mmCIF file with all atom_site columns, C-alpha atoms in Angstrom:
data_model
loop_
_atom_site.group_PDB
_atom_site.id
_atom_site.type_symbol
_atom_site.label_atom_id
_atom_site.label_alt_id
_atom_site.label_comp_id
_atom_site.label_asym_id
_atom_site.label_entity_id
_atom_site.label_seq_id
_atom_site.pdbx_PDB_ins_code
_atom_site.Cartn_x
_atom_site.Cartn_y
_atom_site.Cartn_z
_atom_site.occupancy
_atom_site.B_iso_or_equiv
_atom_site.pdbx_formal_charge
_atom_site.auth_seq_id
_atom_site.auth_comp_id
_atom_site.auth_asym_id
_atom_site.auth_atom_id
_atom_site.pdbx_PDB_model_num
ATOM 1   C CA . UNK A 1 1   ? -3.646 -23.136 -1.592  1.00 94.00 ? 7   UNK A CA 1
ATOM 2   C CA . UNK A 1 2   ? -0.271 -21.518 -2.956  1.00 96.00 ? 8   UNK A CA 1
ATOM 3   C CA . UNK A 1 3   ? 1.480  -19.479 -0.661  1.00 97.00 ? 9   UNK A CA 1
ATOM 4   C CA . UNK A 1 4   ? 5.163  -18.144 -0.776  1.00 98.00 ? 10  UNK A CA 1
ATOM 5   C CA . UNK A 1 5   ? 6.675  -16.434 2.847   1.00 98.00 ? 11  UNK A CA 1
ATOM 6   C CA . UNK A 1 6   ? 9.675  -14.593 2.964   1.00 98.00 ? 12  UNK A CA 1
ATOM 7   C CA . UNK A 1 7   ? 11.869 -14.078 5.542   1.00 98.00 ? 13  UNK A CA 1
ATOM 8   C CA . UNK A 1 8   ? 15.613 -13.155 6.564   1.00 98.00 ? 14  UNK A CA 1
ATOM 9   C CA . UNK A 1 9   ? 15.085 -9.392  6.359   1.00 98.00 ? 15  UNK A CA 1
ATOM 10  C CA . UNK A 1 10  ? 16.337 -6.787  8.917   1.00 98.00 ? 16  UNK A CA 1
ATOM 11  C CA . UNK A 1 11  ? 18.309 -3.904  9.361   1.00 98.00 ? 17  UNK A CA 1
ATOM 12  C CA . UNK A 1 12  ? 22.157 -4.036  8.435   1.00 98.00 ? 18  UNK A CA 1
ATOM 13  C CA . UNK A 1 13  ? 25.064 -1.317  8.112   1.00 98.00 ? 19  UNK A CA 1
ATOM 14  C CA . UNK A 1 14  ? 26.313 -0.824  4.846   1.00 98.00 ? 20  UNK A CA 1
ATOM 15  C CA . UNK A 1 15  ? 28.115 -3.626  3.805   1.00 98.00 ? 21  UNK A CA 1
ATOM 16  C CA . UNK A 1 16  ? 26.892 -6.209  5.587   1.00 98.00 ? 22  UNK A CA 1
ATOM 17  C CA . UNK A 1 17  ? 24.959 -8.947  4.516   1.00 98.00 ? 23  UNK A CA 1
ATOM 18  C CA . UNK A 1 18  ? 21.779 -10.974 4.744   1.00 98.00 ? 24  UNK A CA 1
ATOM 19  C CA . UNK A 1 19  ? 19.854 -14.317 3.406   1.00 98.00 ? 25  UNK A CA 1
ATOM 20  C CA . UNK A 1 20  ? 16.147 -13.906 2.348   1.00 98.00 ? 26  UNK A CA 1
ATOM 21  C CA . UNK A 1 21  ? 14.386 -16.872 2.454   1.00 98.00 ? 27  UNK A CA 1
ATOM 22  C CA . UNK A 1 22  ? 11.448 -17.521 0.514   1.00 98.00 ? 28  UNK A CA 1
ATOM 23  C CA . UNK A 1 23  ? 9.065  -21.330 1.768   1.00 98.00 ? 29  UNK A CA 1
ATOM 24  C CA . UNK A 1 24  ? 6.567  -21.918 -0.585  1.00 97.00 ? 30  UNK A CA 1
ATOM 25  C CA . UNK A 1 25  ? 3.787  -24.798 -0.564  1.00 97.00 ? 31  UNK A CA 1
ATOM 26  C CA . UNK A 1 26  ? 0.319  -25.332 -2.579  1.00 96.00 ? 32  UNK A CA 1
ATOM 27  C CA . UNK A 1 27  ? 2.329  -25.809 -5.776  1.00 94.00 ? 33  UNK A CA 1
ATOM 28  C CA . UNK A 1 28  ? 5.445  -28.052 -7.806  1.00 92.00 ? 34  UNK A CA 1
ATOM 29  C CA . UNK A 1 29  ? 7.982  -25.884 -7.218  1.00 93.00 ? 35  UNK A CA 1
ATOM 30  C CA . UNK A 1 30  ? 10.190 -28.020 -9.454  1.00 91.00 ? 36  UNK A CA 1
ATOM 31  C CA . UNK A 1 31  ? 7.833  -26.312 -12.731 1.00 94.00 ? 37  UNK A CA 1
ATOM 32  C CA . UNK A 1 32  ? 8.044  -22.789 -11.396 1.00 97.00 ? 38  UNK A CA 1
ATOM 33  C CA . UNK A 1 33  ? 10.040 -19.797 -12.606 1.00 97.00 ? 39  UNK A CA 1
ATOM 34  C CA . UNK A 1 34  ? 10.972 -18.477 -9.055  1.00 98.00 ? 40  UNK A CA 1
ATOM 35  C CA . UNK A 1 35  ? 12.055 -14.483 -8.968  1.00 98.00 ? 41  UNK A CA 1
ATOM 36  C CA . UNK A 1 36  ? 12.824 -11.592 -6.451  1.00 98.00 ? 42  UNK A CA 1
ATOM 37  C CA . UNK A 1 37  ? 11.515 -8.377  -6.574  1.00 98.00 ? 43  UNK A CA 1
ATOM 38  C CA . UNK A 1 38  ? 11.814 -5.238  -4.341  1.00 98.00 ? 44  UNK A CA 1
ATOM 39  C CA . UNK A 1 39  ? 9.987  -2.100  -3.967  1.00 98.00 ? 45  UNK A CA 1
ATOM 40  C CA . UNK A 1 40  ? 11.243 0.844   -2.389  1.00 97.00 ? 46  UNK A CA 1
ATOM 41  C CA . UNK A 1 41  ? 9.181  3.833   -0.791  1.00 92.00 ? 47  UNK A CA 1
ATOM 42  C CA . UNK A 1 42  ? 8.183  5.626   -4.163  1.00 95.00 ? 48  UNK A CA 1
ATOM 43  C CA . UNK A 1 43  ? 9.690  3.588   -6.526  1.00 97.00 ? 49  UNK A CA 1
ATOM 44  C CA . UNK A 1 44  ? 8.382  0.965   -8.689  1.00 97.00 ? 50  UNK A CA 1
ATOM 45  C CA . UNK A 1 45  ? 8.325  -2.717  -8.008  1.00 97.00 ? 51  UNK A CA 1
ATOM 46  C CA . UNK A 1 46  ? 11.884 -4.319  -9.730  1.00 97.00 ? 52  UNK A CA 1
ATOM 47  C CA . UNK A 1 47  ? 12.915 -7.256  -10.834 1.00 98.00 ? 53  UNK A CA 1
ATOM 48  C CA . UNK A 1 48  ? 15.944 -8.438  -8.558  1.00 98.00 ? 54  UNK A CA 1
ATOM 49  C CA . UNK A 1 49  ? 16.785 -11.890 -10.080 1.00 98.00 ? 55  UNK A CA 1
ATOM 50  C CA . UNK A 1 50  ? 15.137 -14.568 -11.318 1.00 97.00 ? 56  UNK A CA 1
ATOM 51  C CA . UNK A 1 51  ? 15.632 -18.536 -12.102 1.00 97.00 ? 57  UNK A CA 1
ATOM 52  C CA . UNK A 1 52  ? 14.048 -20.821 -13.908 1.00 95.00 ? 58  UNK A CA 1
ATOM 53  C CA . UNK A 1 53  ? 12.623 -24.159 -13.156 1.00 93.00 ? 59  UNK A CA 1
ATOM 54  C CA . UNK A 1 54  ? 15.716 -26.535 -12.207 1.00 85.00 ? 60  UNK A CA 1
ATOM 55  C CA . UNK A 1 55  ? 17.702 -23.512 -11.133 1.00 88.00 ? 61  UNK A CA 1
ATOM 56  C CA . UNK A 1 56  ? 18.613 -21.669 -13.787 1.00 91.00 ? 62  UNK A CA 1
ATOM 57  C CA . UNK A 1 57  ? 19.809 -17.796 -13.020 1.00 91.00 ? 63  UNK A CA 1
ATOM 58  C CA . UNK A 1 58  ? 18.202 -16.467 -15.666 1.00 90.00 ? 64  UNK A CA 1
ATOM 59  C CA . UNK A 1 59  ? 17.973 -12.664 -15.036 1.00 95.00 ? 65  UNK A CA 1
ATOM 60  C CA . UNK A 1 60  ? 19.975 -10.508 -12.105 1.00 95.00 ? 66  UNK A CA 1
ATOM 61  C CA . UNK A 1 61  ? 19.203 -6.615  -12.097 1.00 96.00 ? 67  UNK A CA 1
ATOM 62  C CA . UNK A 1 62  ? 22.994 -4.623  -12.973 1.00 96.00 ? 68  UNK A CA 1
ATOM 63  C CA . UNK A 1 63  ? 23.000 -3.215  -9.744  1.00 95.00 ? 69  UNK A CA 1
ATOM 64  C CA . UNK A 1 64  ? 23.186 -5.730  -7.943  1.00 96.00 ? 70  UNK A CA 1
ATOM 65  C CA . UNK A 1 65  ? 24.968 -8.376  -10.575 1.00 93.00 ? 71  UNK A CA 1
ATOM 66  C CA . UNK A 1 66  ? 28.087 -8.605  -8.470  1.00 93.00 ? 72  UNK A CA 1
ATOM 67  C CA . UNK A 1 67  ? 26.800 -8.709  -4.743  1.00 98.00 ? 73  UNK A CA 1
ATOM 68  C CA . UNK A 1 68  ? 23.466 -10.764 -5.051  1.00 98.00 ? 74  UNK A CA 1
ATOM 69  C CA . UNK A 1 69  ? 23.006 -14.906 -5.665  1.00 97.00 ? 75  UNK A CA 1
ATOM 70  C CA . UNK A 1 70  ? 19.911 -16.405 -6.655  1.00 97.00 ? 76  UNK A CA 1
ATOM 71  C CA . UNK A 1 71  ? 19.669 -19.875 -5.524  1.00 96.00 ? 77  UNK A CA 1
ATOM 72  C CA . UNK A 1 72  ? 17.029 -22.680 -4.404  1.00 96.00 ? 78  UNK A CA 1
ATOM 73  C CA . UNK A 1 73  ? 16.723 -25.801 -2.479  1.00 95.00 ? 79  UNK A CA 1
ATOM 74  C CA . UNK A 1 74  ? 13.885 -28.011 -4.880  1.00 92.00 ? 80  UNK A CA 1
ATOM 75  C CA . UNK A 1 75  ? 13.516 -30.577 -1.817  1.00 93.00 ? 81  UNK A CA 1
ATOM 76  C CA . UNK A 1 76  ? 12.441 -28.102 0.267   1.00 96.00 ? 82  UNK A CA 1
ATOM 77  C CA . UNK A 1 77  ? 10.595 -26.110 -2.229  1.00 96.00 ? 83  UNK A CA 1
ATOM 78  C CA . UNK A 1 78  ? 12.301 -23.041 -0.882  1.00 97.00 ? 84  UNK A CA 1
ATOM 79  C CA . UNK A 1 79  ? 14.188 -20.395 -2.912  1.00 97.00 ? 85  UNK A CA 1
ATOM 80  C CA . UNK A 1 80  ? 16.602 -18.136 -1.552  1.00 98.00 ? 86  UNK A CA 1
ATOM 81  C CA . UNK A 1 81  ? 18.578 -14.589 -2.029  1.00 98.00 ? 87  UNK A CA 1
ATOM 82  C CA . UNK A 1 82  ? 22.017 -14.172 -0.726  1.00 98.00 ? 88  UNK A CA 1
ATOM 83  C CA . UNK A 1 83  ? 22.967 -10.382 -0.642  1.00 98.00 ? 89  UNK A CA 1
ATOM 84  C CA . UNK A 1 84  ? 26.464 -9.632  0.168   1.00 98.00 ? 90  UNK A CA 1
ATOM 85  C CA . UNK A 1 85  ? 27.983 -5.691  0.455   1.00 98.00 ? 91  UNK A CA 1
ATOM 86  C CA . UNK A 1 86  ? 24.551 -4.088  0.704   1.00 98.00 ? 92  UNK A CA 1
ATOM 87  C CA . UNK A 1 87  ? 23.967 -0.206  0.177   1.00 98.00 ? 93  UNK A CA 1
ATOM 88  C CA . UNK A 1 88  ? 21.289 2.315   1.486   1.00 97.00 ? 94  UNK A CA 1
ATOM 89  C CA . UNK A 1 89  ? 20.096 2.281   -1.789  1.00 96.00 ? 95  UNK A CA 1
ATOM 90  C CA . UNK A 1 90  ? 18.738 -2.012  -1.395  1.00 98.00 ? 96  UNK A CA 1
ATOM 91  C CA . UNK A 1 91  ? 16.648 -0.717  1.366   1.00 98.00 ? 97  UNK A CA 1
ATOM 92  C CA . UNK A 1 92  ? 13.242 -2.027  -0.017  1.00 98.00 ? 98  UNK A CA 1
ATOM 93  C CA . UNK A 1 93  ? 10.740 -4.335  0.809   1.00 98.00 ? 99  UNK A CA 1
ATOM 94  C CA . UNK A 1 94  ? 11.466 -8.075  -0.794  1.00 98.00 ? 100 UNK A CA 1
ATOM 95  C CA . UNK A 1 95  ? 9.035  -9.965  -2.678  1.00 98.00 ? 101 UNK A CA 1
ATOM 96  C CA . UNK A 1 96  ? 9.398  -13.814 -3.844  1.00 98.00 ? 102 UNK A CA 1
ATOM 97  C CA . UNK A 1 97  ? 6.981  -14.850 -6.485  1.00 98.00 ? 103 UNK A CA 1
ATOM 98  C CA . UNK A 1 98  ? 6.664  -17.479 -8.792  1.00 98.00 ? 104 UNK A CA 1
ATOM 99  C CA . UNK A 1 99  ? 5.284  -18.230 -12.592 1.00 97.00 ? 105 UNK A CA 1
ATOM 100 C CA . UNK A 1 100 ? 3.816  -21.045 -13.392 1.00 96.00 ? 106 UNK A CA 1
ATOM 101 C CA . UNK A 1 101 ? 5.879  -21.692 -16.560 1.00 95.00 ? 107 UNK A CA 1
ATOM 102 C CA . UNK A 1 102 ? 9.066  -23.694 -16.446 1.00 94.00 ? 108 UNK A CA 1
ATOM 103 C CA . UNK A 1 103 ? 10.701 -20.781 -18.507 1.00 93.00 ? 109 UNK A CA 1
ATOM 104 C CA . UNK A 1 104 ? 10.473 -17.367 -16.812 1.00 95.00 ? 110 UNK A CA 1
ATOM 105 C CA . UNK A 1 105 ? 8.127  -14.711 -19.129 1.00 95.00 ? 111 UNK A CA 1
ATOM 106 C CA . UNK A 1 106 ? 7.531  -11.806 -16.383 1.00 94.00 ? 112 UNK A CA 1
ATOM 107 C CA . UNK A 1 107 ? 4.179  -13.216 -16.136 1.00 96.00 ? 113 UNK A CA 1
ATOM 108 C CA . UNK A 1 108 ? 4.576  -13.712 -11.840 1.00 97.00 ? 114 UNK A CA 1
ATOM 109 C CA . UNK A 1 109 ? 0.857  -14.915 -10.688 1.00 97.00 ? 115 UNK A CA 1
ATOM 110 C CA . UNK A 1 110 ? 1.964  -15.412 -7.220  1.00 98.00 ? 116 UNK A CA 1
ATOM 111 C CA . UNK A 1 111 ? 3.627  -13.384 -4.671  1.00 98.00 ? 117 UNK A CA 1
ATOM 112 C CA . UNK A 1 112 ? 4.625  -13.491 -0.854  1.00 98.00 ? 118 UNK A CA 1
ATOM 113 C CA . UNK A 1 113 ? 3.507  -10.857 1.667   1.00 98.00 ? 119 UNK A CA 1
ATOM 114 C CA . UNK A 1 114 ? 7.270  -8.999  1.420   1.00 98.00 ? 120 UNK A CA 1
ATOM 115 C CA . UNK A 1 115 ? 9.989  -9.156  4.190   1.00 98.00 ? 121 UNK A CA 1
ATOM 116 C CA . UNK A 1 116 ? 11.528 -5.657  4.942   1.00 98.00 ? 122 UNK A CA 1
ATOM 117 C CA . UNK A 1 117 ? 15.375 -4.681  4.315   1.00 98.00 ? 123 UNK A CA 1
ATOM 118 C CA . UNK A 1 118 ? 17.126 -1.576  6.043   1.00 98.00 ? 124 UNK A CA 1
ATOM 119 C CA . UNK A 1 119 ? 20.680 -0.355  5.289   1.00 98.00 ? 125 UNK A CA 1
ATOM 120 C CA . UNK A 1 120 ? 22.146 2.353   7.493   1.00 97.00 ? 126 UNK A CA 1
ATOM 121 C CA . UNK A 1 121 ? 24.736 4.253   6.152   1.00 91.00 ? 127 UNK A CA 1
#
């Protein structure tokens, strides 16, 4: 059975920071495109970034291009989001999901159960 969990959300001022974590089993993680997403209350779902399989970034939304890092751990068939100077307007609930295509298509068939982030301005 494939699952993904997320965790490392909270509730930060603005500017802080925080590490999402994303522990997936059921699947080789090694042959997954791995991606982010968030959704904020009435907003559409968003890619945030994305990698392919053997960790390469290969997409990171312009807003947050300069502030957020994409990254994964293969042995542990985790995959991560590192989000540095966050801003009211990253409050969203985080997603992992994953494609099972080496090369990422947009084509996510599985998804986590979200972990919620809060910034207070």
């Amino acid at each position: 059975q494939i699952q993904l969990l997320e965790s490392g959300g909270g509730s930060v001022n603005t500017g802080g920071s925080l590490r999402l974590s994303c522990v997936t089993s059921g699947f080789a993680f090694k042959d997954y495109c791995m991606g982010w997403f968030r959704q904020a209350p009435g907003k559409e779902r968003e890619n945030v970034a994305s990698l392919s399989a053997g960790g390469l970034v290969v997409y990171r939304a312009d807003s947050v291009r300069d502030r957020f890092g994409i990254s994964q751990d293969s042995a542990k068939n985790q995959l991560y989001l590192q989000m540095n100077n966050l801003q009211p307007e990253d409050t969203a609930i985080y997603y992992c999901a994953a494609e099972p295509r080496t090369y990422c298509t947009g084509n996510y068939r599985h998804w986590g159960q979200g972990t919620q982030v809060t910034v207070s301005s």
